[in-house]
Amino acid sequence: MNTNLSRNISRQVRRQWTAYKRWSLFTGLTILVLAGVVSTLHTRAANPLAPTLTAAAVGTPPPPAPADTGPKIGYQNYEAPGTLVQVASSSQGPAAHTVEYLGHDAGEPSIGVNWNSPNSTTGVTSYQSDLQTLFVTFNDSCPVNGQTVTWANRPSPSSQFIDSDPIGFTDRYTGRTFAGELTLTSGDNKTAYTDDDGQTWVVSAFGQGIGSGVDHETIGGGPFHAPLTRPTGVPGLYPDAVYYCSQLPAAACARSDDGGAHFGPAIEVDPPADAHCGGLHGHIKVAPDGTVYVPFNYCDGQGAVVVSEDNGITWNIRHVTNTVSAGNLQDPAVGIDNNGRVYFAMGSNSSTAVVATSDDQGRTWQNIYDVGAAYGIQNVAYPAAVAADPGRAAVAFYGSTTAGNPQASDFNGVWHLYVAHTFDGGQHWTTTDATPNAPVQRGCIWMSGGASICRNLLDFFDMTVDKQGRVEVGYVNGCAGGHCAQAADTAKGNAYTATAVIARQSSGRRLVAQYDPPDPLNATSVPGLPALTTRRVGPVVHLGWSEADTGNLPITAYNIYRGTASGAETLLTSVPSTQTTYDDTTANDSTKTYYYQVVAVNGVGSSCNRNEVAAPYVGDSCSGLIVQRNPANHPEQSAQGQAPASLTIDYIAVGEPPFQDGSSNFMFKMKVNDLSTVPPDSRWRVVWNSFSSPGQQYYVGMRTDQNGAASFEYGSIATAVVGLVIGVPTETKLGAALPQSNFKPDGTITIYVPKAAVGSPQPGDLLGAVNGRTFTGDTAETQNLERSTALIDHTFVKAQRDNGAPAATYTIVGTSTPINYALSLFGALASASSSYANGGFPPSSANDGEHKGLNWGNNGGWNDNTRDVFPDSLQVDLNGAQPISEIRVYTLQNQYLTPVEPDANTPADVYGIQDFDVQTWNGTTWVTVPGGHVIGNDKAMRVFTFPTIMTQKIRVVVNNARAHFSRIVEVEACNCPAV
């Protein structure tokens, strides 16, 4: 610290020490002791671990961390369930009836474990994000009829609209959990605490001094530093100090001496008049001896800790050598073991996962290493740190093996969660990819504040340790759902989700040594629970999974289980250990929801099978794949009287149907309850994220004028930012939608737009955060605003983050081709009134996908067995009810010995069927499709198109045919007519 800074702090010490003495009297708790009186509380044994020195010049890249020789540490990932819960307040805005999905707007989470909880032997985990405080309990017994994890939202009463920058902290020793919120830029903080896992809360009062800064708060706690002392075990007397820090206009911290009920004055840790530090600080941590640490990304161009050794009265900057500050707003992190060794973690220059240790309160640093080098990490985001027993610590970070600017809109890397452990005080490390085959983000991570579609993760995540020494990482999955998780690494786009996930240690040595497995350096176990995703498109269910815990043995196989009822899965197939995807082409009954489990197998046994996922039928890429559906119990549904039928959204769908002119276009559908009456001055909007858009979001939509006349358009949406305040998203029309766009009285709005008009995404790319919004009563002032009092209904996307369940993501397939549900490949079965006696004309040859009649007489098509006797019939039973909008009938062409691929002009006036009816089954009787009663046919192919229906079977009834017999080469039942 320079001389001027020392003088400044000396002046403020006298002033603020006086304030603290007054504060102590105000709280009614006397905590001051005479200088020289030494506290005997919270003492720890001397550190027996000798550090390894790695001195180097400032900015020299640190070497790769020496590898720990023990087994890798395994992890299981637990995602918050897609459960809709009633909430008292939402950051989306106030409403009389508000619902949100549990843990699905979980940016910048805090996590902690209450070791004192009577509700769990391992401790109850708290996960704080947005306005939700989630309490999570794990069951490690793999219960046959139960859940391995339960989530409950018990929010603090202080978590209310309008808030920002949520923060949580759990003191694992006392069990007290804190939840804090800022009130936008007012400098007002609302904090509460609970001692019983959220069953009851006490709201804090911020007493003297400023309540807080206006940004980036943190709460921490631990023992008082000598010469202050506090007895333990005294009823009603909280044994530890609690600290609250925040930023802007200056980073400052306040202390509570009564367990968080009241706080004293806020003291600047780096006064602006002599500032050395900038950017964001990390989470405050308190050592066993009461030393307080606030980590900084930038102090004179380096990472640093700002340290107080007198209970927050004075602060000193202590730089961490071999670190380079990044030009963005990344938190560094600190963990402190029970002997006081400090473990510092930082994304040095955003490209290196640097760790360092200190035994002298940050005055010097040792064991300065790169813990991402083992995986070739080139970019790092949001490190976190935790420690427990002497010498045992872990750090976590998002990492990408792609180099380049991680904030650039064209950054096309994928990010995984990595966790590094040390068991010898930082001298050696073992790093685990905790999310293999399952990115937590695709593309950029925005780390500079404000509004960006790739800021869905916000500014940090957190980690902790449970009572039995397992590391738990509370992170955010920005790539939730099968569409994003299963996309190729080269795919552009992202899900833009913010889903709460806990990566929990499932094998290996613990941070509390007494809970290590027997023979810890050679221990093996069953594999961890694979993280499973599904993506159902038409008649195929695509499965993908991630295995982050092999049990320290090779995986030998994955067993895939399937059922049509939850909990009733049976073995479908087994795949080799090298395979982490599977396409189920037999799950093609559109009336059924299919349920799946994937179990990993190694030499010890099988993983727990409590990873069930559901795959309901949601359509296809031709008629529309439903990506966002408002559940029936959503309070804004018209049945509950919260919105008019014309503006209440049922679902949003995306498709890529073929066009008769060969053009490549998107189809967007919004289904509202009813449009038999269309309100004037209203808008119906479908919005999605895209860096191709001038404002990072595109929209398509319908608009009505003052007379109720409808028009269709597309455009971009931009969200302005002024300082720390995010403005109102504003739309700009770019053009008219294609003329085929329309709406129907049943509430279906269909909008077509050229792909080239909205960024020309390619097959395999993703449309993320697809959502719907409706507005009415527009005026000249509100008609272009995407957030206003005119908003009536919306699906579950907040601004630019998808907080719905499942994730509203669509995978580009290219122009769709029809799906033929009558094909035997999809389980359809053909039968006939009769078949020719020689056996060469079975009904099954009329739904095998061959149109020409090749090898006629040898499975080239169906021929009846009743010469000149009519009617004859050919029936195809589909594999369950399927969506059908087109039936094609192929009969025998004239030149069948040298056949060609038939079209609408191929002649069939010699051997073809002549008079026939094309019919579908409506559940009670056969119904002839529109145009399906044919007289005098002379063509080899006939196509019948009609509005989509659901049917289980189709048939062709032949009333007359040429050359004595009914001859049908192929029958198709499709769902994708050209527009």
Short mmCIF file of N, CA, C and O in Angstrom, two decimals, residues 99-195:
data_model
loop_
_atom_site.label_atom_id
_atom_site.label_comp_id
_atom_site.label_asym_id
_atom_site.label_seq_id
_atom_site.Cartn_x
_atom_site.Cartn_y
_atom_site.Cartn_z
N VAL A 99 -46.78 -17.06 -11.57
CA VAL A 99 -46.16 -18.38 -11.50
C VAL A 99 -44.82 -18.32 -12.21
O VAL A 99 -44.63 -17.54 -13.14
N GLU A 100 -43.91 -19.15 -11.76
CA GLU A 100 -42.61 -19.29 -12.41
C GLU A 100 -42.19 -20.74 -12.32
O GLU A 100 -42.66 -21.49 -11.46
N TYR A 101 -41.27 -21.12 -13.20
CA TYR A 101 -40.69 -22.45 -13.09
C TYR A 101 -39.58 -22.43 -12.04
O TYR A 101 -38.80 -21.48 -11.94
N LEU A 102 -39.55 -23.49 -11.27
CA LEU A 102 -38.61 -23.59 -10.17
C LEU A 102 -37.17 -23.55 -10.69
O LEU A 102 -36.77 -24.38 -11.51
N GLY A 103 -36.41 -22.56 -10.24
CA GLY A 103 -35.00 -22.49 -10.56
C GLY A 103 -34.69 -22.35 -12.03
O GLY A 103 -33.64 -22.80 -12.49
N HIS A 104 -35.55 -21.69 -12.80
CA HIS A 104 -35.30 -21.56 -14.23
C HIS A 104 -34.98 -20.14 -14.66
O HIS A 104 -34.95 -19.85 -15.86
N ASP A 105 -34.74 -19.25 -13.71
CA ASP A 105 -34.15 -17.94 -14.01
C ASP A 105 -33.04 -17.72 -12.99
O ASP A 105 -33.11 -16.83 -12.15
N ALA A 106 -32.02 -18.59 -13.07
CA ALA A 106 -31.08 -18.79 -11.96
C ALA A 106 -29.72 -18.15 -12.20
O ALA A 106 -28.71 -18.65 -11.71
N GLY A 107 -29.67 -17.06 -12.95
CA GLY A 107 -28.39 -16.40 -13.17
C GLY A 107 -27.72 -15.98 -11.88
O GLY A 107 -28.38 -15.66 -10.90
N GLU A 108 -26.40 -15.98 -11.88
CA GLU A 108 -25.51 -15.67 -10.75
C GLU A 108 -26.04 -16.22 -9.41
O GLU A 108 -26.40 -15.48 -8.51
N PRO A 109 -26.01 -17.54 -9.29
CA PRO A 109 -26.52 -18.16 -8.06
C PRO A 109 -25.50 -18.18 -6.94
O PRO A 109 -24.29 -18.13 -7.15
N SER A 110 -26.01 -18.24 -5.72
CA SER A 110 -25.19 -18.49 -4.52
C SER A 110 -25.63 -19.84 -3.95
O SER A 110 -26.81 -20.19 -4.00
N ILE A 111 -24.68 -20.57 -3.37
CA ILE A 111 -24.99 -21.88 -2.83
C ILE A 111 -24.29 -22.06 -1.50
O ILE A 111 -23.18 -21.55 -1.29
N GLY A 112 -24.94 -22.74 -0.58
CA GLY A 112 -24.36 -23.04 0.72
C GLY A 112 -25.03 -24.26 1.32
O GLY A 112 -26.10 -24.68 0.84
N VAL A 113 -24.43 -24.84 2.35
CA VAL A 113 -25.00 -26.01 3.00
C VAL A 113 -25.07 -25.76 4.50
O VAL A 113 -24.09 -25.35 5.13
N ASN A 114 -26.24 -26.01 5.06
CA ASN A 114 -26.47 -25.92 6.50
C ASN A 114 -26.08 -27.25 7.13
O ASN A 114 -26.82 -28.23 7.05
N TRP A 115 -24.90 -27.30 7.75
CA TRP A 115 -24.41 -28.53 8.37
C TRP A 115 -25.21 -28.89 9.63
O TRP A 115 -25.15 -30.03 10.09
N ASN A 116 -25.95 -27.94 10.17
CA ASN A 116 -26.68 -28.19 11.41
C ASN A 116 -28.11 -28.65 11.17
O ASN A 116 -28.85 -28.91 12.14
N SER A 117 -28.53 -28.74 9.93
CA SER A 117 -29.94 -29.04 9.66
C SER A 117 -30.31 -30.43 10.15
O SER A 117 -29.60 -31.41 9.90
N PRO A 118 -31.43 -30.54 10.86
CA PRO A 118 -31.91 -31.87 11.27
C PRO A 118 -32.59 -32.62 10.13
O PRO A 118 -32.97 -33.77 10.31
N ASN A 119 -32.71 -31.97 8.97
CA ASN A 119 -33.47 -32.55 7.87
C ASN A 119 -32.63 -33.40 6.93
O ASN A 119 -33.16 -33.97 5.97
N SER A 120 -31.31 -33.48 7.16
CA SER A 120 -30.46 -34.26 6.28
C SER A 120 -29.16 -34.58 6.98
O SER A 120 -28.59 -33.73 7.68
N THR A 121 -28.65 -35.81 6.78
CA THR A 121 -27.36 -36.18 7.38
C THR A 121 -26.20 -35.50 6.69
O THR A 121 -25.12 -35.36 7.27
N THR A 122 -26.39 -35.06 5.46
CA THR A 122 -25.31 -34.39 4.73
C THR A 122 -25.45 -32.87 4.77
O THR A 122 -24.55 -32.16 4.31
N GLY A 123 -26.56 -32.37 5.31
CA GLY A 123 -26.83 -30.94 5.32
C GLY A 123 -27.78 -30.56 4.21
O GLY A 123 -27.80 -31.17 3.14
N VAL A 124 -28.60 -29.55 4.45
CA VAL A 124 -29.55 -29.05 3.45
C VAL A 124 -28.88 -27.92 2.67
O VAL A 124 -28.29 -27.00 3.25
N THR A 125 -28.97 -28.00 1.36
CA THR A 125 -28.34 -27.02 0.47
C THR A 125 -29.30 -25.89 0.17
O THR A 125 -30.48 -26.11 -0.10
N SER A 126 -28.79 -24.67 0.22
CA SER A 126 -29.57 -23.50 -0.22
C SER A 126 -29.00 -23.00 -1.54
O SER A 126 -27.78 -22.97 -1.73
N TYR A 127 -29.91 -22.64 -2.46
CA TYR A 127 -29.52 -22.14 -3.79
C TYR A 127 -30.31 -20.87 -4.03
O TYR A 127 -31.52 -20.90 -4.24
N GLN A 128 -29.62 -19.73 -3.98
CA GLN A 128 -30.27 -18.43 -4.09
C GLN A 128 -30.05 -17.86 -5.49
O GLN A 128 -28.91 -17.75 -5.96
N SER A 129 -31.15 -17.50 -6.17
CA SER A 129 -31.05 -16.82 -7.45
C SER A 129 -32.36 -16.10 -7.71
O SER A 129 -33.42 -16.53 -7.26
N ASP A 130 -32.26 -15.00 -8.46
CA ASP A 130 -33.43 -14.18 -8.76
C ASP A 130 -34.19 -13.93 -7.45
O ASP A 130 -33.59 -13.54 -6.45
N LEU A 131 -35.50 -14.17 -7.42
CA LEU A 131 -36.27 -13.96 -6.20
C LEU A 131 -36.62 -15.28 -5.51
O LEU A 131 -37.46 -15.30 -4.62
N GLN A 132 -35.95 -16.35 -5.91
CA GLN A 132 -36.21 -17.66 -5.32
C GLN A 132 -35.06 -18.08 -4.41
O GLN A 132 -33.90 -17.88 -4.75
N THR A 133 -35.40 -18.62 -3.25
CA THR A 133 -34.43 -19.27 -2.38
C THR A 133 -34.83 -20.74 -2.32
O THR A 133 -35.84 -21.10 -1.72
N LEU A 134 -34.04 -21.58 -2.98
CA LEU A 134 -34.35 -23.00 -3.10
C LEU A 134 -33.60 -23.78 -2.03
O LEU A 134 -32.40 -23.55 -1.81
N PHE A 135 -34.29 -24.68 -1.39
CA PHE A 135 -33.67 -25.56 -0.40
C PHE A 135 -33.71 -26.98 -0.96
O PHE A 135 -34.77 -27.48 -1.35
N VAL A 136 -32.54 -27.60 -1.02
CA VAL A 136 -32.35 -28.83 -1.77
C VAL A 136 -31.85 -29.91 -0.82
O VAL A 136 -30.88 -29.70 -0.08
N THR A 137 -32.50 -31.07 -0.86
CA THR A 137 -32.13 -32.20 -0.02
C THR A 137 -31.82 -33.39 -0.90
O THR A 137 -32.59 -33.73 -1.80
N PHE A 138 -30.68 -34.04 -0.65
CA PHE A 138 -30.23 -35.18 -1.45
C PHE A 138 -30.47 -36.48 -0.70
O PHE A 138 -30.34 -36.55 0.52
N ASN A 139 -30.81 -37.52 -1.46
CA ASN A 139 -30.97 -38.87 -0.93
C ASN A 139 -30.02 -39.77 -1.71
O ASN A 139 -30.23 -40.05 -2.89
N ASP A 140 -28.95 -40.24 -1.06
CA ASP A 140 -27.90 -41.00 -1.74
C ASP A 140 -28.17 -42.50 -1.77
O ASP A 140 -27.31 -43.28 -2.19
N SER A 141 -29.36 -42.92 -1.35
CA SER A 141 -29.66 -44.35 -1.30
C SER A 141 -30.27 -44.88 -2.59
O SER A 141 -30.57 -46.06 -2.68
N CYS A 142 -30.47 -44.02 -3.60
CA CYS A 142 -31.15 -44.40 -4.85
C CYS A 142 -32.48 -45.07 -4.53
O CYS A 142 -32.71 -46.25 -4.83
N PRO A 143 -33.41 -44.34 -3.91
CA PRO A 143 -34.68 -44.95 -3.47
C PRO A 143 -35.48 -45.49 -4.64
O PRO A 143 -35.61 -44.84 -5.68
N VAL A 144 -36.03 -46.68 -4.48
CA VAL A 144 -36.75 -47.34 -5.56
C VAL A 144 -37.98 -46.53 -5.96
O VAL A 144 -38.28 -46.35 -7.14
N ASN A 145 -38.72 -46.04 -4.99
CA ASN A 145 -39.95 -45.31 -5.29
C ASN A 145 -39.88 -43.84 -4.87
O ASN A 145 -40.90 -43.22 -4.60
N GLY A 146 -38.66 -43.32 -4.81
CA GLY A 146 -38.51 -41.95 -4.37
C GLY A 146 -37.57 -41.17 -5.26
O GLY A 146 -37.16 -41.62 -6.33
N GLN A 147 -37.22 -39.97 -4.83
CA GLN A 147 -36.36 -39.09 -5.59
C GLN A 147 -35.00 -38.99 -4.94
O GLN A 147 -34.88 -39.00 -3.71
N THR A 148 -33.98 -38.87 -5.77
CA THR A 148 -32.63 -38.69 -5.23
C THR A 148 -32.39 -37.26 -4.78
O THR A 148 -31.44 -37.00 -4.04
N VAL A 149 -33.26 -36.34 -5.19
CA VAL A 149 -33.12 -34.95 -4.79
C VAL A 149 -34.49 -34.30 -4.77
O VAL A 149 -35.35 -34.61 -5.60
N THR A 150 -34.74 -33.45 -3.80
CA THR A 150 -35.98 -32.67 -3.74
C THR A 150 -35.63 -31.19 -3.65
O THR A 150 -34.67 -30.81 -2.98
N TRP A 151 -36.40 -30.40 -4.38
CA TRP A 151 -36.22 -28.94 -4.42
C TRP A 151 -37.47 -28.28 -3.86
O TRP A 151 -38.59 -28.67 -4.20
N ALA A 152 -37.28 -27.28 -3.02
CA ALA A 152 -38.41 -26.53 -2.47
C ALA A 152 -38.07 -25.04 -2.48
O ALA A 152 -36.97 -24.64 -2.07
N ASN A 153 -39.00 -24.23 -2.93
CA ASN A 153 -38.81 -22.78 -2.94
C ASN A 153 -39.42 -22.19 -1.67
O ASN A 153 -40.63 -22.24 -1.48
N ARG A 154 -38.55 -21.68 -0.80
CA ARG A 154 -39.01 -20.99 0.41
C ARG A 154 -38.36 -19.61 0.42
O ARG A 154 -37.38 -19.37 1.12
N PRO A 155 -38.89 -18.69 -0.37
CA PRO A 155 -38.20 -17.42 -0.58
C PRO A 155 -38.23 -16.53 0.65
O PRO A 155 -39.17 -16.58 1.46
N SER A 156 -37.21 -15.73 0.75
CA SER A 156 -37.17 -14.72 1.79
C SER A 156 -38.25 -13.68 1.56
O SER A 156 -38.53 -13.31 0.42
N PRO A 157 -38.88 -13.17 2.61
CA PRO A 157 -39.88 -12.11 2.41
C PRO A 157 -39.28 -10.82 1.88
O PRO A 157 -40.00 -9.95 1.40
N SER A 158 -37.96 -10.72 1.93
CA SER A 158 -37.29 -9.53 1.40
C SER A 158 -37.05 -9.63 -0.10
O SER A 158 -36.62 -8.67 -0.72
N SER A 159 -37.30 -10.79 -0.70
CA SER A 159 -37.10 -10.97 -2.14
C SER A 159 -38.37 -10.58 -2.87
O SER A 159 -39.29 -11.38 -3.03
N GLN A 160 -38.42 -9.31 -3.29
CA GLN A 160 -39.63 -8.76 -3.88
C GLN A 160 -39.27 -7.93 -5.09
O GLN A 160 -38.17 -7.41 -5.22
N PHE A 161 -40.21 -7.81 -6.02
CA PHE A 161 -40.08 -6.91 -7.15
C PHE A 161 -40.00 -5.47 -6.63
O PHE A 161 -40.74 -5.11 -5.71
N ILE A 162 -39.19 -4.54 -7.06
CA ILE A 162 -38.22 -4.69 -8.14
C ILE A 162 -36.85 -4.86 -7.49
O ILE A 162 -36.43 -3.97 -6.76
N ASP A 163 -36.20 -5.97 -7.75
CA ASP A 163 -34.90 -6.22 -7.14
C ASP A 163 -33.89 -6.62 -8.21
O ASP A 163 -34.22 -6.88 -9.35
N SER A 164 -32.64 -6.68 -7.80
CA SER A 164 -31.58 -7.10 -8.69
C SER A 164 -30.43 -7.61 -7.84
O SER A 164 -30.40 -7.44 -6.63
N ASP A 165 -29.48 -8.27 -8.50
CA ASP A 165 -28.28 -8.77 -7.84
C ASP A 165 -28.59 -9.60 -6.60
O ASP A 165 -28.19 -9.25 -5.48
N PRO A 166 -29.27 -10.72 -6.75
CA PRO A 166 -29.52 -11.56 -5.58
C PRO A 166 -28.22 -12.13 -5.04
O PRO A 166 -27.28 -12.39 -5.79
N ILE A 167 -28.17 -12.34 -3.74
CA ILE A 167 -27.00 -12.94 -3.11
C ILE A 167 -27.46 -13.80 -1.95
O ILE A 167 -28.45 -13.49 -1.29
N GLY A 168 -26.76 -14.90 -1.76
CA GLY A 168 -27.06 -15.77 -0.63
C GLY A 168 -25.78 -16.18 0.06
O GLY A 168 -24.68 -16.10 -0.50
N PHE A 169 -25.89 -16.60 1.29
CA PHE A 169 -24.75 -17.09 2.05
C PHE A 169 -25.27 -17.98 3.16
O PHE A 169 -26.23 -17.62 3.85
N THR A 170 -24.64 -19.14 3.33
CA THR A 170 -24.94 -20.02 4.45
C THR A 170 -23.67 -20.24 5.25
O THR A 170 -22.66 -20.68 4.70
N ASP A 171 -23.72 -19.91 6.52
CA ASP A 171 -22.63 -20.23 7.43
C ASP A 171 -22.77 -21.71 7.79
O ASP A 171 -23.70 -22.10 8.51
N ARG A 172 -21.89 -22.55 7.26
CA ARG A 172 -22.08 -23.99 7.42
C ARG A 172 -22.00 -24.44 8.86
O ARG A 172 -22.54 -25.48 9.23
N TYR A 173 -21.29 -23.67 9.71
CA TYR A 173 -21.14 -24.08 11.11
C TYR A 173 -22.34 -23.67 11.95
O TYR A 173 -22.82 -24.43 12.79
N THR A 174 -22.85 -22.44 11.73
CA THR A 174 -24.00 -22.00 12.52
C THR A 174 -25.32 -22.41 11.88
O THR A 174 -26.35 -22.46 12.56
N GLY A 175 -25.30 -22.68 10.55
CA GLY A 175 -26.51 -23.06 9.84
C GLY A 175 -27.38 -21.91 9.40
O GLY A 175 -28.43 -22.12 8.81
N ARG A 176 -26.97 -20.69 9.65
CA ARG A 176 -27.79 -19.53 9.28
C ARG A 176 -27.62 -19.24 7.79
O ARG A 176 -26.49 -19.16 7.28
N THR A 177 -28.74 -19.06 7.09
CA THR A 177 -28.74 -18.75 5.67
C THR A 177 -29.27 -17.34 5.46
O THR A 177 -30.31 -16.97 6.02
N PHE A 178 -28.56 -16.57 4.64
CA PHE A 178 -28.92 -15.19 4.34
C PHE A 178 -29.35 -15.08 2.89
O PHE A 178 -28.80 -15.75 2.01
N ALA A 179 -30.34 -14.23 2.61
CA ALA A 179 -30.78 -13.91 1.25
C ALA A 179 -30.88 -12.40 1.14
O ALA A 179 -31.56 -11.75 1.94
N GLY A 180 -30.18 -11.84 0.17
CA GLY A 180 -30.16 -10.39 0.00
C GLY A 180 -30.53 -9.99 -1.42
O GLY A 180 -30.29 -10.72 -2.38
N GLU A 181 -31.11 -8.80 -1.54
CA GLU A 181 -31.48 -8.24 -2.84
C GLU A 181 -31.22 -6.74 -2.81
O GLU A 181 -31.46 -6.07 -1.80
N LEU A 182 -30.73 -6.21 -3.94
CA LEU A 182 -30.68 -4.77 -4.13
C LEU A 182 -31.98 -4.30 -4.77
O LEU A 182 -32.63 -5.06 -5.49
N THR A 183 -32.33 -3.06 -4.54
CA THR A 183 -33.51 -2.48 -5.16
C THR A 183 -33.06 -1.57 -6.29
O THR A 183 -32.86 -0.37 -6.12
N LEU A 184 -32.84 -2.20 -7.44
CA LEU A 184 -32.33 -1.50 -8.61
C LEU A 184 -31.15 -0.62 -8.23
O LEU A 184 -30.20 -1.09 -7.62
N THR A 185 -31.16 0.66 -8.57
CA THR A 185 -30.01 1.53 -8.30
C THR A 185 -30.27 2.47 -7.12
O THR A 185 -29.65 3.52 -7.02
N SER A 186 -31.14 2.08 -6.22
CA SER A 186 -31.51 2.99 -5.14
C SER A 186 -30.49 3.01 -4.01
O SER A 186 -30.54 3.88 -3.15
N GLY A 187 -29.57 2.04 -3.98
CA GLY A 187 -28.67 1.94 -2.82
C GLY A 187 -29.35 1.32 -1.62
O GLY A 187 -28.85 1.38 -0.51
N ASP A 188 -30.50 0.71 -1.85
CA ASP A 188 -31.26 0.09 -0.77
C ASP A 188 -31.12 -1.42 -0.87
O ASP A 188 -31.30 -2.00 -1.93
N ASN A 189 -30.78 -2.05 0.24
CA ASN A 189 -30.67 -3.50 0.28
C ASN A 189 -31.75 -4.07 1.16
O ASN A 189 -32.10 -3.50 2.19
N LYS A 190 -32.27 -5.23 0.74
CA LYS A 190 -33.23 -5.95 1.56
C LYS A 190 -32.65 -7.33 1.85
O LYS A 190 -32.41 -8.11 0.93
N THR A 191 -32.40 -7.63 3.11
CA THR A 191 -31.77 -8.89 3.50
C THR A 191 -32.57 -9.53 4.62
O THR A 191 -33.14 -8.84 5.47
N ALA A 192 -32.62 -10.87 4.59
CA ALA A 192 -33.26 -11.62 5.65
C ALA A 192 -32.44 -12.87 5.91
O ALA A 192 -31.60 -13.27 5.09
N TYR A 193 -32.67 -13.50 7.06
CA TYR A 193 -31.95 -14.74 7.36
C TYR A 193 -32.89 -15.76 7.98
O TYR A 193 -33.96 -15.43 8.52
N THR A 194 -32.49 -17.03 7.86
CA THR A 194 -33.27 -18.14 8.40
C THR A 194 -32.34 -19.13 9.08
O THR A 194 -31.22 -19.36 8.62
N ASP A 195 -32.79 -19.71 10.18
CA ASP A 195 -32.04 -20.74 10.88
C ASP A 195 -32.68 -22.11 10.73
O ASP A 195 -32.22 -23.09 11.34
#
